[in-house]
Tab-separated table of C-alpha atoms in Angstrom:
chain	number	residue	atom	x	y	z
C	6	MET	CA	277.375	145.666	-25.997
C	7	SER	CA	274.079	144.294	-24.889
C	8	ASN	CA	271.744	146.206	-22.699
C	9	PRO	CA	271.910	144.648	-19.219
C	10	THR	CA	268.261	145.390	-18.676
C	11	SER	CA	267.097	143.571	-21.755
C	12	HIS	CA	266.112	139.895	-21.772
C	13	SER	CA	267.065	137.300	-24.347
C	14	PRO	CA	264.268	135.435	-26.153
C	15	ASN	CA	265.252	132.289	-24.297
C	16	SER	CA	264.941	133.947	-20.910
C	17	GLU	CA	261.527	135.352	-21.820
C	18	THR	CA	260.370	131.935	-22.936
C	19	SER	CA	261.670	130.365	-19.756
C	20	SER	CA	260.000	132.991	-17.568
C	21	SER	CA	256.718	132.622	-19.412
C	22	SER	CA	256.918	128.872	-19.115
C	23	ASP	CA	257.568	129.059	-15.346
C	24	SER	CA	254.654	131.416	-14.724
C	25	SER	CA	252.384	129.331	-16.912
C	26	SER	CA	253.274	126.104	-15.131
C	27	SER	CA	252.874	127.716	-11.705
C	28	ALA	CA	249.479	129.065	-12.713
C	29	GLU	CA	248.423	125.644	-13.902
C	30	ARG	CA	249.443	124.023	-10.633
C	31	GLU	CA	246.678	124.357	-8.029
C	32	PRO	CA	247.481	124.077	-4.354
C	33	VAL	CA	246.715	120.669	-2.956
C	34	ARG	CA	244.114	121.015	-0.206
C	35	LYS	CA	243.985	118.452	2.501
C	36	ARG	CA	240.631	116.974	3.249
C	37	PRO	CA	239.374	117.933	6.693
C	38	VAL	CA	239.750	115.210	9.267
C	39	PRO	CA	236.439	114.495	11.048
C	40	GLY	CA	236.479	115.757	14.599
C	41	ARG	CA	239.491	118.000	13.983
C	42	GLY	CA	240.060	121.423	12.496
C	43	HIS	CA	238.242	123.373	15.204
C	44	ARG	CA	238.303	123.712	18.921
C	45	LYS	CA	235.724	121.728	20.815
C	46	SER	CA	232.771	123.837	21.841
C	47	LYS	CA	231.949	123.382	25.504
C	48	LYS	CA	228.842	125.545	25.175
C	49	GLY	CA	227.439	123.912	22.036
C	50	CYS	CA	223.958	122.439	21.826
C	51	PHE	CA	223.212	118.779	22.520
C	52	SER	CA	222.374	118.014	18.870
C	53	CYS	CA	225.742	119.262	17.603
C	54	LYS	CA	227.566	117.419	20.380
C	55	LYS	CA	225.750	114.213	19.451
C	56	ARG	CA	226.628	114.663	15.754
C	57	ARG	CA	230.202	115.715	16.708
C	58	VAL	CA	230.136	118.919	14.683
C	59	LYS	CA	231.000	122.464	15.643
C	60	CYS	CA	228.051	124.406	17.011
C	61	SER	CA	227.564	128.051	16.021
C	62	GLU	CA	226.146	128.618	19.547
C	63	GLU	CA	223.468	130.995	18.277
C	64	LEU	CA	220.274	131.571	20.221
C	65	PRO	CA	217.526	130.504	20.230
C	66	SER	CA	218.815	127.819	17.813
C	67	CYS	CA	222.151	127.250	16.070
C	68	ARG	CA	222.654	127.194	12.296
C	69	GLY	CA	222.997	123.406	12.156
C	70	CYS	CA	219.739	122.748	13.983
C	71	ARG	CA	217.887	125.333	11.890
C	72	ARG	CA	219.192	123.733	8.701
C	73	LEU	CA	218.228	120.209	9.778
C	74	GLY	CA	214.993	121.171	11.523
C	75	LEU	CA	216.167	119.832	14.897
C	76	ASP	CA	215.224	120.969	18.407
C	77	CYS	CA	218.138	123.076	19.615
C	78	LEU	CA	218.786	122.614	23.338
C	79	TYR	CA	221.815	123.885	25.227
C	80	PRO	CA	223.360	122.622	28.483
C	81	PRO	CA	222.301	124.726	31.485
C	82	SER	CA	224.626	127.592	32.289
C	83	PRO	CA	226.386	127.639	35.671
C	84	GLN	CA	224.585	130.928	36.181
C	85	LEU	CA	220.826	131.263	36.338
C	86	ALA	CA	220.339	131.703	32.582
C	87	LEU	CA	217.733	129.304	31.233
C	88	SER	CA	217.165	127.797	27.824
C	89	LEU	CA	213.646	129.046	27.201
C	90	SER	CA	211.293	126.832	25.239
C	91	ARG	CA	209.753	129.832	23.496
C	92	ASN	CA	211.303	132.848	21.860
C	93	PRO	CA	209.676	136.014	23.239
C	94	SER	CA	208.524	138.527	20.681
C	95	SER	CA	210.366	141.276	22.501
C	96	CYS	CA	212.060	142.004	25.784
C	97	PRO	CA	210.747	145.148	27.461
C	98	SER	CA	213.481	147.649	28.179
C	99	THR	CA	210.973	149.843	29.964
C	100	PHE	CA	207.827	149.186	31.943
C	101	ARG	CA	204.340	149.611	30.518
C	102	LEU	CA	201.034	150.751	31.952
C	103	GLU	CA	199.641	147.209	32.099
C	104	ASP	CA	202.539	146.326	34.401
C	105	LEU	CA	200.768	148.357	37.089
C	106	ARG	CA	197.998	145.758	37.041
C	107	PHE	CA	200.545	142.964	37.446
C	108	PHE	CA	202.327	144.832	40.231
C	109	HIS	CA	199.031	145.269	42.104
C	110	HIS	CA	198.246	141.582	41.623
C	111	PHE	CA	201.622	140.693	43.120
C	112	LEU	CA	200.892	142.790	46.201
C	113	THR	CA	197.455	141.285	46.756
C	114	ALA	CA	197.617	137.682	45.574
C	115	ALA	CA	200.715	136.546	43.659
C	116	TYR	CA	203.585	136.918	46.130
C	117	PRO	CA	205.021	133.559	47.275
C	118	SER	CA	202.607	132.075	49.788
C	119	LEU	CA	205.070	129.653	51.382
C	120	PRO	CA	206.522	129.706	53.913
C	121	PHE	CA	203.766	131.365	55.931
C	122	GLY	CA	204.303	134.611	57.791
C	123	LEU	CA	206.358	136.511	55.177
C	124	ASP	CA	203.629	138.884	53.973
C	125	ASP	CA	205.372	141.954	55.407
C	126	ILE	CA	208.682	140.895	53.866
C	127	TRP	CA	207.188	140.645	50.382
C	128	GLN	CA	205.575	144.061	50.845
C	129	SER	CA	209.043	145.399	51.645
C	130	VAL	CA	210.466	143.620	48.603
C	131	ALA	CA	207.867	145.331	46.409
C	132	ALA	CA	208.805	148.682	47.922
C	133	MET	CA	212.470	148.261	46.952
C	134	ALA	CA	211.764	146.968	43.434
C	135	HIS	CA	212.231	150.407	41.888
C	136	GLU	CA	215.925	150.245	42.835
C	137	TYR	CA	216.616	146.970	40.989
C	138	ASP	CA	215.407	146.284	37.446
C	139	PHE	CA	215.853	142.517	37.795
C	140	LEU	CA	213.685	142.488	40.914
C	141	ALA	CA	210.928	144.559	39.314
C	142	HIS	CA	210.877	142.349	36.221
C	143	SER	CA	210.862	139.160	38.312
C	144	ILE	CA	207.886	140.083	40.499
C	145	ILE	CA	205.895	141.498	37.566
C	146	GLY	CA	206.637	138.360	35.531
C	147	LEU	CA	205.525	136.176	38.446
C	148	ALA	CA	202.302	138.150	38.815
C	149	ALA	CA	201.516	138.007	35.089
C	150	GLN	CA	202.035	134.236	35.035
C	151	HIS	CA	199.980	133.762	38.198
C	152	LEU	CA	197.171	135.879	36.739
C	153	THR	CA	197.193	133.646	33.668
C	154	THR	CA	196.681	130.498	35.757
C	155	CYS	CA	193.860	131.861	37.918
C	156	THR	CA	191.826	133.821	35.329
C	157	THR	CA	190.612	133.280	31.773
C	158	SER	CA	193.036	135.921	30.452
C	159	ASP	CA	196.371	134.951	28.927
C	160	PHE	CA	199.350	137.074	29.924
C	161	SER	CA	201.958	134.383	29.276
C	162	ILE	CA	203.776	136.444	26.617
C	163	GLN	CA	204.128	139.414	28.961
C	164	ALA	CA	205.209	137.055	31.741
C	165	LEU	CA	207.880	135.515	29.555
C	166	ASP	CA	209.129	138.908	28.376
C	167	HIS	CA	209.626	140.037	31.969
C	168	ARG	CA	211.206	136.694	32.872
C	169	VAL	CA	213.817	137.031	30.124
C	170	SER	CA	214.622	140.583	31.232
C	171	ALA	CA	214.803	139.554	34.890
C	172	ILE	CA	217.163	136.633	34.270
C	173	GLY	CA	219.450	138.684	32.044
C	174	ALA	CA	219.658	141.558	34.538
C	175	LEU	CA	220.056	139.198	37.500
C	176	ASN	CA	222.939	137.357	35.820
C	177	GLU	CA	224.611	140.701	35.207
C	178	ALA	CA	224.117	141.660	38.856
C	179	LEU	CA	225.508	138.330	40.063
C	180	SER	CA	228.705	138.953	38.105
C	181	LYS	CA	229.406	141.909	40.394
C	182	PRO	CA	230.145	141.997	44.131
C	183	CYS	CA	227.245	142.203	46.534
C	184	LEU	CA	227.866	145.437	48.433
C	185	SER	CA	224.987	145.584	50.906
C	186	ARG	CA	222.274	143.593	52.590
C	187	SER	CA	219.784	145.323	50.320
C	188	ASP	CA	221.661	143.931	47.296
C	189	ALA	CA	221.533	140.432	48.778
C	190	ASP	CA	217.817	140.725	49.591
C	191	ALA	CA	217.004	141.916	46.054
C	192	ARG	CA	218.943	139.090	44.392
C	193	PHE	CA	217.500	136.434	46.681
C	194	ALA	CA	213.943	137.750	46.284
C	195	ALA	CA	214.326	137.719	42.497
C	196	ALA	CA	215.516	134.093	42.560
C	197	ILE	CA	212.496	133.084	44.671
C	198	ALA	CA	210.090	134.958	42.395
C	199	LEU	CA	211.574	133.344	39.279
C	200	THR	CA	211.292	129.899	40.887
C	201	PHE	CA	207.654	130.428	41.807
C	202	GLN	CA	206.936	131.764	38.320
C	203	SER	CA	208.297	128.566	36.748
C	204	SER	CA	205.913	126.587	38.977
C	205	TYR	CA	203.009	128.267	37.140
C	206	MET	CA	204.432	127.691	33.642
C	207	PRO	CA	202.990	124.756	31.652
C	208	ASP	CA	206.443	124.080	30.181
C	209	GLY	CA	208.452	125.070	33.247
C	210	MET	CA	209.262	121.718	34.892
C	211	MET	CA	213.007	121.739	34.179
C	212	ASP	CA	213.189	125.517	34.732
C	213	PHE	CA	211.734	124.913	38.190
C	214	PHE	CA	214.630	122.663	39.233
C	215	ARG	CA	217.262	124.937	37.689
C	216	MET	CA	215.850	127.962	39.487
C	217	LEU	CA	215.708	126.020	42.753
C	218	ARG	CA	219.422	125.378	42.355
C	219	GLY	CA	220.089	129.053	41.621
C	220	TRP	CA	218.039	129.952	44.682
C	221	MET	CA	220.236	127.664	46.790
C	222	VAL	CA	223.464	129.151	45.394
C	223	ILE	CA	222.360	132.693	46.215
C	224	GLN	CA	221.163	131.702	49.681
C	225	THR	CA	224.359	129.849	50.622
C	226	THR	CA	226.745	132.456	49.205
C	227	LEU	CA	225.195	135.922	49.310
C	228	VAL	CA	222.572	135.794	52.033
C	229	SER	CA	224.659	133.860	54.547
C	230	ALA	CA	227.624	136.166	53.933
C	231	MET	CA	225.507	139.245	54.641
C	232	GLY	CA	224.315	138.064	58.027
C	233	GLU	CA	220.806	138.908	59.210
C	234	THR	CA	219.188	139.837	55.899
C	235	MET	CA	215.484	140.098	55.229
C	236	PHE	CA	215.352	136.390	54.317
C	237	HIS	CA	217.761	134.955	56.885
C	238	ALA	CA	214.953	132.936	58.547
C	239	ILE	CA	214.024	131.045	55.366
C	240	LYS	CA	215.316	127.520	55.846
C	241	GLU	CA	214.166	123.995	55.135
C	242	GLU	CA	212.492	123.795	58.543
C	243	THR	CA	210.326	126.838	57.828
C	244	TYR	CA	208.832	125.135	54.777
C	245	VAL	CA	208.288	121.910	56.716
C	246	ASN	CA	206.539	123.879	59.477
C	247	SER	CA	204.337	125.634	56.906
C	248	MET	CA	203.328	122.295	55.430
C	249	GLY	CA	202.623	121.049	58.953
C	250	LYS	CA	200.181	123.924	59.479
C	251	LEU	CA	198.350	123.073	56.265
C	252	LEU	CA	198.173	119.409	57.209
C	253	GLY	CA	196.966	120.264	60.712
C	254	ALA	CA	193.877	121.913	59.236
C	255	ALA	CA	193.105	118.984	56.922
C	256	GLU	CA	190.489	116.344	57.751
C	257	ASP	CA	191.429	112.718	58.460
C	258	LEU	CA	190.743	110.126	55.775
C	259	ASP	CA	187.880	107.712	56.261
C	260	GLU	CA	188.416	103.977	55.785
C	261	SER	CA	187.472	103.881	52.094
C	262	GLU	CA	189.708	106.862	51.285
C	263	GLN	CA	192.583	105.259	53.157
C	264	LYS	CA	192.189	102.032	51.143
C	265	GLU	CA	191.993	104.013	47.892
C	266	LEU	CA	195.207	105.842	48.742
C	267	GLN	CA	197.024	102.646	49.692
C	268	GLN	CA	196.045	100.981	46.405
C	269	THR	CA	197.133	104.037	44.433
C	270	LEU	CA	200.507	104.054	46.189
C	271	ARG	CA	200.971	100.344	45.512
C	272	ASP	CA	200.322	101.034	41.832
C	273	PHE	CA	202.823	103.897	42.004
C	274	ILE	CA	205.519	101.612	43.443
C	275	ALA	CA	204.830	98.972	40.783
C	276	SER	CA	205.246	101.600	38.061
C	277	LEU	CA	208.388	102.947	39.701
C	278	ARG	CA	209.980	99.508	39.764
C	279	LEU	CA	209.628	99.251	35.990
C	280	ILE	CA	212.048	102.157	35.491
C	281	ALA	CA	214.356	101.221	38.392
C	282	PRO	CA	216.541	98.813	36.315
C	283	GLN	CA	217.226	101.684	33.882
C	284	CYS	CA	218.747	103.827	36.638
C	285	ARG	CA	222.529	103.883	36.344
C	286	SER	CA	223.997	106.937	38.051
C	287	ALA	CA	224.208	107.405	41.810
C	288	ALA	CA	221.799	110.348	41.531
C	289	GLU	CA	219.187	108.277	39.701
C	290	LEU	CA	219.520	105.338	42.092
C	291	HIS	CA	219.128	107.626	45.107
C	292	TYR	CA	216.134	109.355	43.529
C	293	VAL	CA	214.214	106.175	42.746
C	294	ALA	CA	214.944	104.658	46.178
C	295	SER	CA	213.775	107.835	47.938
C	296	LEU	CA	210.535	107.948	45.952
C	297	GLU	CA	209.674	104.370	46.928
C	298	ARG	CA	210.529	105.062	50.576
C	299	ILE	CA	208.213	108.110	50.685
C	300	ALA	CA	205.428	106.095	49.049
C	301	ARG	CA	205.851	103.375	51.703
C	302	VAL	CA	205.536	106.028	54.395
C	303	GLY	CA	202.383	107.298	52.688
C	304	GLU	CA	200.733	103.886	52.916
C	305	VAL	CA	200.891	104.222	56.703
C	306	SER	CA	200.657	107.990	57.151
C	307	PRO	CA	200.032	110.347	54.220
C	308	VAL	CA	200.698	113.295	56.541
C	309	ASP	CA	204.213	112.081	57.343
C	310	ALA	CA	204.816	111.403	53.641
C	311	CYS	CA	203.784	114.952	52.746
C	312	LEU	CA	206.231	116.322	55.301
C	313	GLU	CA	209.009	114.193	53.803
C	314	LEU	CA	208.175	115.520	50.345
C	315	VAL	CA	209.038	119.092	51.359
C	316	PRO	CA	212.843	118.696	51.477
C	317	PHE	CA	212.694	116.232	48.577
C	318	TYR	CA	211.629	119.053	46.221
C	319	ALA	CA	215.206	120.322	46.393
C	320	VAL	CA	217.051	116.986	46.508
C	321	THR	CA	218.602	117.876	43.144
C	322	ASN	CA	220.432	120.689	44.948
C	323	ASP	CA	222.468	118.032	46.772
C	324	MET	CA	223.914	116.824	43.468
C	325	ASP	CA	227.270	118.169	42.346
C	326	THR	CA	227.391	120.188	39.122
C	327	GLU	CA	228.163	117.224	36.879
C	328	GLU	CA	225.447	115.071	38.447
C	329	PHE	CA	222.904	117.876	38.170
C	330	ASN	CA	223.750	118.606	34.533
C	331	ASN	CA	223.480	114.908	33.674
C	332	PHE	CA	220.212	114.534	35.593
C	333	THR	CA	218.585	117.553	33.899
C	334	ASN	CA	220.025	116.793	30.458
C	335	PRO	CA	217.099	116.704	27.972
C	336	THR	CA	218.435	113.399	26.619
C	337	ASN	CA	218.376	111.739	30.057
C	338	PHE	CA	215.000	110.091	29.573
C	339	THR	CA	215.327	107.931	32.697
C	340	ALA	CA	215.578	111.039	34.879
C	341	GLN	CA	212.550	112.554	33.153
C	342	VAL	CA	210.529	109.420	33.954
C	343	LEU	CA	211.622	109.711	37.597
C	344	LEU	CA	210.569	113.370	37.715
C	345	VAL	CA	207.169	112.498	36.241
C	346	HIS	CA	206.696	109.925	38.999
C	347	PHE	CA	207.751	112.465	41.622
C	348	TRP	CA	205.108	114.953	40.507
C	349	MET	CA	202.349	112.364	40.410
C	350	LEU	CA	203.312	111.116	43.878
C	351	THR	CA	203.144	114.734	45.036
C	352	HIS	CA	199.685	115.139	43.510
C	353	VAL	CA	198.366	111.901	45.021
C	354	LEU	CA	199.599	112.638	48.550
C	355	HIS	CA	198.433	116.257	48.492
C	356	ARG	CA	195.048	115.335	47.056
C	357	HIS	CA	194.341	112.884	49.870
C	358	SER	CA	195.881	114.972	52.664
C	359	LEU	CA	195.340	118.668	51.992
C	360	GLY	CA	192.003	119.028	50.234
C	361	PRO	CA	191.271	122.682	49.335
C	362	ALA	CA	194.472	123.772	51.099
C	363	ARG	CA	196.329	122.566	47.973
C	364	THR	CA	195.708	126.000	46.451
C	365	SER	CA	198.321	127.390	48.865
C	366	LEU	CA	201.026	125.262	47.241
C	367	PRO	CA	203.223	126.726	44.485
C	368	VAL	CA	202.736	123.875	41.976
C	369	ARG	CA	199.059	123.318	41.245
C	370	ASP	CA	197.398	120.136	40.025
C	371	GLU	CA	196.671	121.431	36.526
C	372	ILE	CA	200.323	122.427	36.075
C	373	ILE	CA	201.488	119.001	37.286
C	374	PHE	CA	199.199	117.315	34.754
C	375	GLN	CA	200.598	119.469	31.958
C	376	TRP	CA	204.190	118.746	33.015
C	377	VAL	CA	203.485	115.003	33.009
C	378	GLU	CA	201.763	115.176	29.611
C	379	THR	CA	204.543	117.263	28.062
C	380	ALA	CA	207.333	115.072	29.417
C	381	ALA	CA	205.563	111.865	28.355
C	382	CYS	CA	205.058	113.138	24.798
C	383	SER	CA	208.766	114.034	24.468
C	384	LEU	CA	210.000	110.566	25.475
C	385	PRO	CA	211.267	108.152	22.811
C	386	ARG	CA	209.334	104.977	22.055
C	387	SER	CA	211.724	102.963	24.251
C	388	HIS	CA	210.571	104.857	27.368
C	389	LYS	CA	206.857	105.343	26.654
C	390	ARG	CA	205.820	102.276	28.635
C	391	TYR	CA	207.480	103.598	31.802
C	392	VAL	CA	205.033	106.515	32.078
C	393	LEU	CA	201.763	104.705	31.403
C	394	TRP	CA	200.658	104.890	35.042
C	395	PRO	CA	201.551	108.561	35.762
C	396	LEU	CA	200.194	109.632	32.365
C	397	GLY	CA	196.937	107.773	32.971
C	398	MET	CA	196.614	109.352	36.409
C	399	ALA	CA	197.255	112.816	34.984
C	400	ARG	CA	194.634	112.390	32.271
C	401	LEU	CA	192.169	111.024	34.793
C	402	GLY	CA	192.841	114.017	37.025
C	403	THR	CA	191.979	116.450	34.228
C	404	GLU	CA	188.676	114.695	33.549
C	405	LEU	CA	187.416	114.242	37.103
C	406	PRO	CA	186.208	117.094	39.315
C	407	GLN	CA	188.826	118.143	41.826
C	408	LYS	CA	188.398	116.726	45.321
C	409	VAL	CA	187.702	119.585	47.731
């Protein structure tokens, strides 16, 4: 009898042949179909979206952009987080001795100067900063940036470090319920400080508008819900009234100055009309029409035009989320040209109406010139001709002595 556990030579040969043939056969791999094989990334950078590839979503730049040497820019978050143009060397987890200097500078010179009459409130804000890390970082970052603009020292790295820490801690705080008026005051004060800090940053133009929007969200949700908070009186009218006080102290233009201003505004309108045909969205069309209307007002009364500029700073807050994201998209070059024109119109009207009182405004002339220069340099060749006038005015402004 044969052993049931033994195998015949034929069976061994067959088994060996089967294993050999299966080993020789390699699995057939399907080629990936472009645009499929992964979930779409809603938080990916603009470069990856344009190339229709999956973004690794790493910060400060994704793997694809690092490999190709591309600028890595992300869509703005619905929170207050910003895509910073520089990568800070470190983010301070604790405060340092030099921060005492910045804190003192905030108390004496760097707290937001507009609207007028809030000195005591900002002193109270400073007194409560030890209870909220995001508030302490935001006011110290503002002071360090302000000190950089008004002295020969450069504290921009320290300012950016504190800004990163403030935004991260504030976003974390905003993800939790606001339990008291003190919580609402701290969050609102931090948003204001971060907005004013961006107005002193040479590369902070887009950050300025994003922070303005975050400021509005906090004011309309937290502050209004908490009733009579420390900042309940801050409204659009208070800023208009503050500008009115500055304009009331300014001297009237003589005939030659009036003619100079009118010619400058006519040149502004001519430049604006070059970009107008490129405006497509409702937000862009409204923006360009409003700029021309304010310039027309300025030809008759620069004071009235300055007053109309005050609410126009935050006109982007009236856009819905999709409109705002499209308007502030780094690839929306038409919107960037419009913003450049807005800042130069602001400079022209303030220069002829406010004189030395311009130093009370959050965005200073030298920062405006840098914003215009930076934006103009980043535009593609197709849009360079649309910024010839504002760029020329900015360069002229840096060469000529300031009118005081």
